[in-house]
PDB file of C-alpha atoms in Angstrom:
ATOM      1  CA  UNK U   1     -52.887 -23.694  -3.331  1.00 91.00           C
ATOM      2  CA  UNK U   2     -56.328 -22.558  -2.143  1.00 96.00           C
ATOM      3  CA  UNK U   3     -58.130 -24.806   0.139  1.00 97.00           C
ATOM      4  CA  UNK U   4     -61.874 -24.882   0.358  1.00 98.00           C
ATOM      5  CA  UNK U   5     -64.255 -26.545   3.040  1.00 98.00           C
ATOM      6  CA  UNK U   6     -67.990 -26.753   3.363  1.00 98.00           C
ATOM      7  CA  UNK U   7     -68.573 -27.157   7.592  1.00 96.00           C
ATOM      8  CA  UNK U   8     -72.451 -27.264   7.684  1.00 96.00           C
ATOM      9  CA  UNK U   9     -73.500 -23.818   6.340  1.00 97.00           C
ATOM     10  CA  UNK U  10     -69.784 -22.237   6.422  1.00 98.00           C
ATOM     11  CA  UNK U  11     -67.707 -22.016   4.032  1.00 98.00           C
ATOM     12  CA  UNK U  12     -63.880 -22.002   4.913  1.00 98.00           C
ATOM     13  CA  UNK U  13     -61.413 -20.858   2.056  1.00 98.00           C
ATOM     14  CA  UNK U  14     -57.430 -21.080   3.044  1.00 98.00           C
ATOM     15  CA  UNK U  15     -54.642 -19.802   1.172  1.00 98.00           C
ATOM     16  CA  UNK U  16     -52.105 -22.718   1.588  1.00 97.00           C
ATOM     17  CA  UNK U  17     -48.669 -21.907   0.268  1.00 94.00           C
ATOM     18  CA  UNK U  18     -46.152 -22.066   2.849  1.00 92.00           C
ATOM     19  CA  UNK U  19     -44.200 -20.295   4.388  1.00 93.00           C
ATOM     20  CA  UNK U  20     -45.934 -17.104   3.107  1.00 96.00           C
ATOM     21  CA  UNK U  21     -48.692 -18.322   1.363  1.00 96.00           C
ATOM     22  CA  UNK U  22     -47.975 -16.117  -1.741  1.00 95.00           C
ATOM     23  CA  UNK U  23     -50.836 -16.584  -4.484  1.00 95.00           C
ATOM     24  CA  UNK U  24     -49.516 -17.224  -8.425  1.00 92.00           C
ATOM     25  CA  UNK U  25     -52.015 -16.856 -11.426  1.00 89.00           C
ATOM     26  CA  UNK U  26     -53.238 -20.464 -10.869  1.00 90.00           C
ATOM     27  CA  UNK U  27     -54.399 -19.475  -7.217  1.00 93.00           C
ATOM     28  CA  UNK U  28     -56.539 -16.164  -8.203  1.00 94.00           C
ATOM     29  CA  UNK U  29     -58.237 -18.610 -10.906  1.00 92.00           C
ATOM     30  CA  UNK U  30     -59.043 -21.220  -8.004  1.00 95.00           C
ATOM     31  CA  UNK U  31     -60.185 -18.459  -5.797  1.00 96.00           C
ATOM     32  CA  UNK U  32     -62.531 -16.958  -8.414  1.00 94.00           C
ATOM     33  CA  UNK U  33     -64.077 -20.299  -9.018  1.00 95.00           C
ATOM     34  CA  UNK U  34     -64.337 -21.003  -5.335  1.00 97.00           C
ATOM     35  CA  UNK U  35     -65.945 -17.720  -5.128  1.00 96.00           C
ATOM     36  CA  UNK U  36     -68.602 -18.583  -7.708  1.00 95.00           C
ATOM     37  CA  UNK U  37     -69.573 -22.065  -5.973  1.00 97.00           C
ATOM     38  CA  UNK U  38     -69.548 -19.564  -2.642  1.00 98.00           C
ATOM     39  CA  UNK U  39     -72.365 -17.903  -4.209  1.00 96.00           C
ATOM     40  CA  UNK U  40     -74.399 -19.876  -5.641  1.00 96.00           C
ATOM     41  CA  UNK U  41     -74.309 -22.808  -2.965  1.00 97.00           C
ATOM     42  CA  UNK U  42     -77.625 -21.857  -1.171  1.00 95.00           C
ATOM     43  CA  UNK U  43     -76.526 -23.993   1.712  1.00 96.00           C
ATOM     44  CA  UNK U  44     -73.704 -22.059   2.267  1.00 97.00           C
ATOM     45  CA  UNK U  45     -74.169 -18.897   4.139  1.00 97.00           C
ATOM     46  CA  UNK U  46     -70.984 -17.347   5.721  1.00 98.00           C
ATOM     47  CA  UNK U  47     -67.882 -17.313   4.987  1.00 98.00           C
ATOM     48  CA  UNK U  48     -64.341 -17.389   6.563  1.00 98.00           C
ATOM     49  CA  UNK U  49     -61.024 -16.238   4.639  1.00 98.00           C
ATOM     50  CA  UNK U  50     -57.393 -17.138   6.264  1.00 98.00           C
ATOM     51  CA  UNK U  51     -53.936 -18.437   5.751  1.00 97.00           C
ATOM     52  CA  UNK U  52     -52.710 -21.615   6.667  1.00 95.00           C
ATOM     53  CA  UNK U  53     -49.889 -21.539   9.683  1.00 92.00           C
ATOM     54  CA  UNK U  54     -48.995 -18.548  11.729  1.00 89.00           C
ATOM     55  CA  UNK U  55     -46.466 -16.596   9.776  1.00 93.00           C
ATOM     56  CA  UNK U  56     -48.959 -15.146   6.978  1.00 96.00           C
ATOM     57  CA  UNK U  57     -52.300 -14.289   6.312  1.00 97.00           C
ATOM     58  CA  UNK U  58     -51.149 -14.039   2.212  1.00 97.00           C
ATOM     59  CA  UNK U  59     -47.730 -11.959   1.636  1.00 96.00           C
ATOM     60  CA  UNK U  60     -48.833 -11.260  -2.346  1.00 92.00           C
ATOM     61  CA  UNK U  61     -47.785 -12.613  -5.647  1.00 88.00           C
ATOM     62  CA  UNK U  62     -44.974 -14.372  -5.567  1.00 83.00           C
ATOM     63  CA  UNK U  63     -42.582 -12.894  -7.185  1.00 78.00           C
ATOM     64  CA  UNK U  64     -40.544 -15.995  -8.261  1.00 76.00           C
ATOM     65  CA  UNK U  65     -43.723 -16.808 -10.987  1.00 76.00           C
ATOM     66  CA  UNK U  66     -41.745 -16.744 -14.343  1.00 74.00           C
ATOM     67  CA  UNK U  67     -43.862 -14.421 -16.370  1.00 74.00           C
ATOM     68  CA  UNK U  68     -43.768 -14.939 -19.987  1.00 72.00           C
ATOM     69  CA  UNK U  69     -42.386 -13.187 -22.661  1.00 79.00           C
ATOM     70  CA  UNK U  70     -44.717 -10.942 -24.179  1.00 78.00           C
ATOM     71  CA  UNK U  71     -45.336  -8.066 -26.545  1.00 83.00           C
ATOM     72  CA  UNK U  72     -46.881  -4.922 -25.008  1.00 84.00           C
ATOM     73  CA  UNK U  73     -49.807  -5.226 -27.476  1.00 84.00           C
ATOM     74  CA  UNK U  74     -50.717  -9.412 -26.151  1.00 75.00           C
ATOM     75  CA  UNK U  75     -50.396  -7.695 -22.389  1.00 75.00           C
ATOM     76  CA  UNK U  76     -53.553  -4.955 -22.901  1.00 81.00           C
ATOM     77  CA  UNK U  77     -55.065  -7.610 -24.806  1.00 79.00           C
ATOM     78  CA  UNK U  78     -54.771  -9.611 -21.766  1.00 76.00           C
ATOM     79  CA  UNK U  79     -55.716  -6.608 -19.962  1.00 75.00           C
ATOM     80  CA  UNK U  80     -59.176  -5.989 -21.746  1.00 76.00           C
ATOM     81  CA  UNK U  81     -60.522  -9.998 -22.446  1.00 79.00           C
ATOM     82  CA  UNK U  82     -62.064 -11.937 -19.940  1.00 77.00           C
ATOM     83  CA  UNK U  83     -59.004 -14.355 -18.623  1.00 75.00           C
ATOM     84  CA  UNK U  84     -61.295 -17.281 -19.726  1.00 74.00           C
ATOM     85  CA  UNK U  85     -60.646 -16.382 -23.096  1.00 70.00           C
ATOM     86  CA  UNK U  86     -57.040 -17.743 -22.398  1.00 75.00           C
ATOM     87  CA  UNK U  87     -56.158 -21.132 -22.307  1.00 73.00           C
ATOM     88  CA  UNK U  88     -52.876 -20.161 -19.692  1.00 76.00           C
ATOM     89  CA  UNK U  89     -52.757 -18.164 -16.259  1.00 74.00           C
ATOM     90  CA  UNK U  90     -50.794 -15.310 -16.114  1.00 68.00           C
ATOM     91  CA  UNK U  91     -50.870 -11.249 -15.471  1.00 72.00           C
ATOM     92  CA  UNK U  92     -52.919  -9.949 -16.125  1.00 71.00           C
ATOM     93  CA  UNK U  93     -55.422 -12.042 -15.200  1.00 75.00           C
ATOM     94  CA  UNK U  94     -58.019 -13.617 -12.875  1.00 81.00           C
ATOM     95  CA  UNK U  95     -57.636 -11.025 -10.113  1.00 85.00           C
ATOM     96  CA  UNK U  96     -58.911  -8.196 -11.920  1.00 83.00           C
ATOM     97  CA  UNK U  97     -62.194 -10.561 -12.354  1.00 85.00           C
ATOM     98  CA  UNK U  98     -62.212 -11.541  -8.553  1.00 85.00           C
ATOM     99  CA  UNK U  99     -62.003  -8.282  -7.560  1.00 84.00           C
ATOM    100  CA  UNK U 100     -64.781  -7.164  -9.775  1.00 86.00           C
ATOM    101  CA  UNK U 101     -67.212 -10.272  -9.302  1.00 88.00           C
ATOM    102  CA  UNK U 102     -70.940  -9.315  -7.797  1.00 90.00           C
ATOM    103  CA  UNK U 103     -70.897 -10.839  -3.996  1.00 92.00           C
ATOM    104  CA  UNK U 104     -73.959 -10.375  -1.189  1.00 93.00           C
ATOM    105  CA  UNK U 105     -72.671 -13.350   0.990  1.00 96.00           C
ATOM    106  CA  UNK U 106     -70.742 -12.425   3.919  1.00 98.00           C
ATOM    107  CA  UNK U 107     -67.221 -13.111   4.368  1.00 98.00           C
ATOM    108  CA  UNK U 108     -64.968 -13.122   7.807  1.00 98.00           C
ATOM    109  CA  UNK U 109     -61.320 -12.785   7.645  1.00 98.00           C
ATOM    110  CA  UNK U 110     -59.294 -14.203  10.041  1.00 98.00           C
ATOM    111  CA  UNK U 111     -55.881 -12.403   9.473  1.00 98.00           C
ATOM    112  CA  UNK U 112     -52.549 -14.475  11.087  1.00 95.00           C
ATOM    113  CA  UNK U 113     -49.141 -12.765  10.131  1.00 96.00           C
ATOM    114  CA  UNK U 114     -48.601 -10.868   7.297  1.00 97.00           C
ATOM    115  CA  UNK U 115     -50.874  -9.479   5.143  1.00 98.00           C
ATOM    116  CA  UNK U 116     -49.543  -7.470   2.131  1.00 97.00           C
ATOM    117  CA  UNK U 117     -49.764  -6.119  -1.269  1.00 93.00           C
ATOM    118  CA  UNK U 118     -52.176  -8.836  -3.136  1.00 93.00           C
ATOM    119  CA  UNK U 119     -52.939 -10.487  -0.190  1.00 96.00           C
ATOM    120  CA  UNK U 120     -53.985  -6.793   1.273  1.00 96.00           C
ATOM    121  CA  UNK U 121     -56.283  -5.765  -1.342  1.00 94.00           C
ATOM    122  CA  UNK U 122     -57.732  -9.367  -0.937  1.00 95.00           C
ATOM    123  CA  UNK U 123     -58.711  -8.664   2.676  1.00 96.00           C
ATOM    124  CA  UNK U 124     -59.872  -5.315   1.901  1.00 95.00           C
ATOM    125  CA  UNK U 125     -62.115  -6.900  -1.044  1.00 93.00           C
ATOM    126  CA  UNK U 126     -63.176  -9.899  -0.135  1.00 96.00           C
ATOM    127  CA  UNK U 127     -63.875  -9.751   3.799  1.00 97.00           C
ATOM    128  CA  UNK U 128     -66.684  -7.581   5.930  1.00 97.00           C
ATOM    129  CA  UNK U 129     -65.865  -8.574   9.474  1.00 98.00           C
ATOM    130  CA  UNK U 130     -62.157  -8.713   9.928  1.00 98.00           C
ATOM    131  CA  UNK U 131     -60.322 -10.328  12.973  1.00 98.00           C
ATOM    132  CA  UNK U 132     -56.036 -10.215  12.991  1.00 98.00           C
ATOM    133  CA  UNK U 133     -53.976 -12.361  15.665  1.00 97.00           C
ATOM    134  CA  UNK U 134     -51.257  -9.933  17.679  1.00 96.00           C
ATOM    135  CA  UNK U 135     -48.562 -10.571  15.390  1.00 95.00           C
ATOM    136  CA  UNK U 136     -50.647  -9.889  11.733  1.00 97.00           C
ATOM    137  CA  UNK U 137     -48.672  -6.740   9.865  1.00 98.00           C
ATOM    138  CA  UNK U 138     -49.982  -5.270   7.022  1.00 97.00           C
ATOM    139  CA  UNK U 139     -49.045  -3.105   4.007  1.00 96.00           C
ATOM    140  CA  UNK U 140     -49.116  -2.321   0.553  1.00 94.00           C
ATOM    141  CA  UNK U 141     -45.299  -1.732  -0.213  1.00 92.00           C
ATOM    142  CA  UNK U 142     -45.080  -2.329  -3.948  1.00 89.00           C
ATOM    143  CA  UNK U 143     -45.516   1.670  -4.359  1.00 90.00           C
ATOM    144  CA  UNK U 144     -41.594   1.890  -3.520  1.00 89.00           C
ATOM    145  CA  UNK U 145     -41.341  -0.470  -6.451  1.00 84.00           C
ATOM    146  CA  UNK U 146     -43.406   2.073  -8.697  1.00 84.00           C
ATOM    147  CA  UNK U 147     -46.685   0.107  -8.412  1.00 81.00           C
ATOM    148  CA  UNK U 148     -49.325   2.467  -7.755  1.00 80.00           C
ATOM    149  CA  UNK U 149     -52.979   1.810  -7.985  1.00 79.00           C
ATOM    150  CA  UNK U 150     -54.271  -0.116  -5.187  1.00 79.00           C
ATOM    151  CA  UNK U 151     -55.870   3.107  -3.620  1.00 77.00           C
ATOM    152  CA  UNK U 152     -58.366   3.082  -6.702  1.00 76.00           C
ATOM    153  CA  UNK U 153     -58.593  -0.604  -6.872  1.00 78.00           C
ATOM    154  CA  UNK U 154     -59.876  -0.870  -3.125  1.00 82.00           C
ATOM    155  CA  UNK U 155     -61.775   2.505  -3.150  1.00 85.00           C
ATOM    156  CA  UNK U 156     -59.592   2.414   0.312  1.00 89.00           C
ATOM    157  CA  UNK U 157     -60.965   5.974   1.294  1.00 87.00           C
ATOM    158  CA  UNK U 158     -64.521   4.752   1.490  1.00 87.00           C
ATOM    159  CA  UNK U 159     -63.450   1.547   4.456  1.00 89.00           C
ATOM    160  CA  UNK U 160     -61.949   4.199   6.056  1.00 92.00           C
ATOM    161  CA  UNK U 161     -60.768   8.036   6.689  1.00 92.00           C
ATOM    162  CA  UNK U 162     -58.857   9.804   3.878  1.00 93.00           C
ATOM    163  CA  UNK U 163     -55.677  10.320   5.929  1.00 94.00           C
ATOM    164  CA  UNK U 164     -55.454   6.853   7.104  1.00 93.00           C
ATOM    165  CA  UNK U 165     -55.750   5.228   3.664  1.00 93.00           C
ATOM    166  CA  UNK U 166     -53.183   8.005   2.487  1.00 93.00           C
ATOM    167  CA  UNK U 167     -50.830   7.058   5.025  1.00 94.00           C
ATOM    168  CA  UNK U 168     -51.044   3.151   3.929  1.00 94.00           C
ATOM    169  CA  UNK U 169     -50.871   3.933   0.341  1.00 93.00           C
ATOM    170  CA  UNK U 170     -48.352   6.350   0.203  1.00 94.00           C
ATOM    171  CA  UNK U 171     -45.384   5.801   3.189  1.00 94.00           C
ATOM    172  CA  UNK U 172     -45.973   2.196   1.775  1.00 93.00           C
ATOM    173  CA  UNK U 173     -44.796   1.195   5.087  1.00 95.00           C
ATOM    174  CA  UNK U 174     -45.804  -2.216   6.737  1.00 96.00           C
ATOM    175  CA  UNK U 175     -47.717  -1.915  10.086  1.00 97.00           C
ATOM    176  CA  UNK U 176     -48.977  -4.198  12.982  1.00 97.00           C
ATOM    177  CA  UNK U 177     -52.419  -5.850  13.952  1.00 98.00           C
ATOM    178  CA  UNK U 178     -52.660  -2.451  16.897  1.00 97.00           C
ATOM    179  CA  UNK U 179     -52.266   0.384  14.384  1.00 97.00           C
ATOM    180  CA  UNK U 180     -54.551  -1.372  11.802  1.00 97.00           C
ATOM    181  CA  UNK U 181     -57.532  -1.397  14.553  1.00 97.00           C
ATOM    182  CA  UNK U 182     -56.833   2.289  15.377  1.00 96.00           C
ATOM    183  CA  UNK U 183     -57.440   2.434  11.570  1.00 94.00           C
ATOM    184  CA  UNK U 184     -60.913   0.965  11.700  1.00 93.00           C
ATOM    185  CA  UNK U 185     -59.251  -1.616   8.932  1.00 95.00           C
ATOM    186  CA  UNK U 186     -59.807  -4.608  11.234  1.00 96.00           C
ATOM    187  CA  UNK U 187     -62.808  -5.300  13.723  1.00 97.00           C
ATOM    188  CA  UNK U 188     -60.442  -6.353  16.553  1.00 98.00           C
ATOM    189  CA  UNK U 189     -56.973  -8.122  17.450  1.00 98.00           C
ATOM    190  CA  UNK U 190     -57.257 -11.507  19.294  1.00 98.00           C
ATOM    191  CA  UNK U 191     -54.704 -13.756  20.344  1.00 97.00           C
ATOM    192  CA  UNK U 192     -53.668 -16.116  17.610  1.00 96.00           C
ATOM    193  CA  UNK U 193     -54.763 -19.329  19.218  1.00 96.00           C
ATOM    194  CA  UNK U 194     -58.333 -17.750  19.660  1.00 97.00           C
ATOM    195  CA  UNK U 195     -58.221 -16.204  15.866  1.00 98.00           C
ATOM    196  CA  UNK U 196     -60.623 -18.906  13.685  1.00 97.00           C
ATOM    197  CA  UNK U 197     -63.063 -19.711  16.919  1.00 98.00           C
ATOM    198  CA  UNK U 198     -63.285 -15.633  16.883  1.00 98.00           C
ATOM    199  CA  UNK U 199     -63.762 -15.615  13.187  1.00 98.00           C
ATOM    200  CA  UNK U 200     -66.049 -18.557  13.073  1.00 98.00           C
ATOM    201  CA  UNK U 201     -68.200 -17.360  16.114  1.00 98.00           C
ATOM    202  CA  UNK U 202     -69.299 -14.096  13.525  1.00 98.00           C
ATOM    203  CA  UNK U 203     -69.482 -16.600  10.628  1.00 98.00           C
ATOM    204  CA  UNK U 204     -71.713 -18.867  12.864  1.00 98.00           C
ATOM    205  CA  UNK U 205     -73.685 -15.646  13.986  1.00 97.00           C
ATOM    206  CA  UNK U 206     -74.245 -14.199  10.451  1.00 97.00           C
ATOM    207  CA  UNK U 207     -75.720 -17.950   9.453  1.00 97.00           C
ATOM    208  CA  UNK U 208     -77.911 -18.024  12.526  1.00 96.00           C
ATOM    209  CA  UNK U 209     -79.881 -14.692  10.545  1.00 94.00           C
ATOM    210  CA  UNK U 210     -82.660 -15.393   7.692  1.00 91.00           C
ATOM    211  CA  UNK U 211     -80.566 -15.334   4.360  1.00 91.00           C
ATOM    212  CA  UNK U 212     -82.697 -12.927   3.003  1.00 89.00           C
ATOM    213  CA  UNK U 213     -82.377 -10.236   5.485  1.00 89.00           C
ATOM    214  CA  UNK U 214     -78.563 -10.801   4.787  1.00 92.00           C
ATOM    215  CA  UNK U 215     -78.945 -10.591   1.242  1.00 89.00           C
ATOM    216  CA  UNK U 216     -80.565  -7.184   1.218  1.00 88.00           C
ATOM    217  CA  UNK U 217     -78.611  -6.068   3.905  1.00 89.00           C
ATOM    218  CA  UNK U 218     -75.238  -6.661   1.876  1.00 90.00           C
ATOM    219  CA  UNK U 219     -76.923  -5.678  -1.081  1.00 88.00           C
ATOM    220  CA  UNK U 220     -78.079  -2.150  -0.262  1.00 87.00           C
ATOM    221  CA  UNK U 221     -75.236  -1.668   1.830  1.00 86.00           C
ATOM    222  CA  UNK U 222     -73.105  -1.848  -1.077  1.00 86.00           C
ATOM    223  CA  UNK U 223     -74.970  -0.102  -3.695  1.00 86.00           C
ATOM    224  CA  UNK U 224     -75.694   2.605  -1.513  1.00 85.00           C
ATOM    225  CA  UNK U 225     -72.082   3.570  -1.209  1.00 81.00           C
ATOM    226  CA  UNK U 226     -72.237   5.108  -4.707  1.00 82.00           C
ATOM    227  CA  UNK U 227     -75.993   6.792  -4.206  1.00 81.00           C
ATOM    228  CA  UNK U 228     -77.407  10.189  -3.148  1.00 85.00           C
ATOM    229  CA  UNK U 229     -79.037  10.173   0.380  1.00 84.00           C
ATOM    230  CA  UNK U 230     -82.296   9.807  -1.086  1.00 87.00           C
ATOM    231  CA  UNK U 231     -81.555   7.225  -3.419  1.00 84.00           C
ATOM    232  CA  UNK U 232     -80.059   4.894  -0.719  1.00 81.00           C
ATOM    233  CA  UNK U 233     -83.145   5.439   1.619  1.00 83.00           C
ATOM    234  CA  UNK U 234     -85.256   4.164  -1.597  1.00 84.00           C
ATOM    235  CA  UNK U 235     -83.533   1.089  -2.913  1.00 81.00           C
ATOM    236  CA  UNK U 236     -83.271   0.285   1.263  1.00 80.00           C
ATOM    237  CA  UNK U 237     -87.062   0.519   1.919  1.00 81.00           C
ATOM    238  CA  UNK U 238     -87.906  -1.037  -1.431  1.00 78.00           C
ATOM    239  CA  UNK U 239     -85.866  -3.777  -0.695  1.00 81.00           C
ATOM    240  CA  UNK U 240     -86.794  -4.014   3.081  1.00 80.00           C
ATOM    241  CA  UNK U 241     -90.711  -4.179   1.926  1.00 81.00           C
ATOM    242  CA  UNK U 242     -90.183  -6.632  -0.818  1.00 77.00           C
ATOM    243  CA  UNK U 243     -87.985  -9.310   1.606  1.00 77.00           C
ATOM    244  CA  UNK U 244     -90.647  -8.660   4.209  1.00 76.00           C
ATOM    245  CA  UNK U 245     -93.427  -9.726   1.792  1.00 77.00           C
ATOM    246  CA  UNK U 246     -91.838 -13.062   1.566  1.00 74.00           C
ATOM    247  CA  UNK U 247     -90.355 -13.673   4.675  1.00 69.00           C
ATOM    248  CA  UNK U 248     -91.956 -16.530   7.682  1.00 66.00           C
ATOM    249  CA  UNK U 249     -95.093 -14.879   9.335  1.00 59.00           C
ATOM    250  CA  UNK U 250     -93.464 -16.842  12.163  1.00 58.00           C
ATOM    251  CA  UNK U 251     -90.343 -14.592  12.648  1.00 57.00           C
ATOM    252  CA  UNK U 252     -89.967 -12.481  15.694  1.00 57.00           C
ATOM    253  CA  UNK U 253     -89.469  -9.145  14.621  1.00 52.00           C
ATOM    254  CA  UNK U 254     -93.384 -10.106  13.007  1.00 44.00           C
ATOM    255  CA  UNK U 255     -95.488 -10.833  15.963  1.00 40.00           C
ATOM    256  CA  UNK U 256     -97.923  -8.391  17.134  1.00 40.00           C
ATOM    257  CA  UNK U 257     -96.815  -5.777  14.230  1.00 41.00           C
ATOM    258  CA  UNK U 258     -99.529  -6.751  12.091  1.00 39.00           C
ATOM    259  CA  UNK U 259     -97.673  -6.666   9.126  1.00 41.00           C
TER     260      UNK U 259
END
């Protein structure tokens, strides 16, 4: 179960499945179609990702999901078709789409336990400010199991330095709240009963901007991780001139500039 609530213009999305609030296909459909609402509810303009209780952030798929009996050629088929196309949930499915979906609205994790495989490359994915309590631990073990992948999935080298994202992806070891700041993968630790007011403080902070600036701040931001220097300094000043063009002559940053 997924929880989502609207509190004035944040948006609060829960993974609810105690103990370890492991996600089955059901949950990564809910989550993709509370991510489209996130998105195109213009009242909405932060978000905040977390688990419910104290003992996980999301631990991954659970592995008790009975998975169907099928042939190797209905699993690529799976595997290449939009998962709407299917009238059931299963794997493959509606996490490859969530963590492919366009998104230029902020989100804020707010990290409490553990926080591993699925539920990892969730928080990696789907969060830009990232906040775990003292006791969050984090991993991506299933390479032990001879899953491999989730260093191409999460492009983890680009969040942060090659050797740290080889050292997650590779010893497949889990590790606490302490060695994930010294990894720049999380903004800061916090205590756990001071975890959502931290993560809803940023939220409330990010809401308090104009919605375009955020927009093409998130937008070029992302884009430009794939462009040449000059490219990026193009689609950022093209995009800075045409959000200024429309943007409150009453704004700060406008007085006396005489633009």
């Amino acid at each position: 179960m997924i929880r989502y609530e609207k509190q004035g213009d944040i948006a609060v999305m829960t993974f609810d499945n105690p103990p370890l609030n492991v996600l089955t296909p059901d949950d990564h459909k809910r989550l993709f179609e509370i991510l489209q609402d996130f998105t195109a509810d213009r009242d909405i303009r932060c978000g905040v990702l977390t688990g419910s209780g104290e003992r996980a952030f999301s631990a991954g798929d659970d592995i008790k999901t009975e998975r169907p009996m099928r042939t190797r050629e209905e699993v690529v088929e799976r595997h290449l078709t939009p998962s709407r196309a299917f009238e059931t949930a299963e794997y493959p499915g509606w996490e490859a789409e969530l963590l492919t979906m366009p998104r230029h609205k902020p989100i804020v994790g707010a990290i409490n336990g553990y926080c591993l495989g699925q539920g990892f490359l969730y928080m990696s994915m789907l969060t830009d400010i990232r906040y775990a309590s003292k006791t969050a631990q984090f991993g991506l073990p299933e390479i032990a199991y001879g899953m491999g992948g989730a260093g191409g999935m999460l492009s983890l080298g680009k969040q942060i330095p090659h050797a740290a994202a080889m050292e997650i992806l590779l010893l497949g070891k889990i590790f606490s709240a302490e060695r994930a700041e010294e990894l720049s993968l999380i903004n800061e630790v916090v205590d756990a009963d001071a975890l959502m007011e931290t993560a809803m403080a940023a939220a409330r902070q990010i809401a308090s901007h104009p919605p375009m600036s955020v927009r093409v701040e998130m937008e070029t931001y992302q884009r430009s991780q794939d462009m040449s220097r000059a490219d990026s300094m193009a689609l950022a000043m093209h995009m800075y001139r045409l959000a200024r063009s429309v943007q409150p002559r009453d704004l700060p940053l406008t007085k006396g500039k005489g633009e």
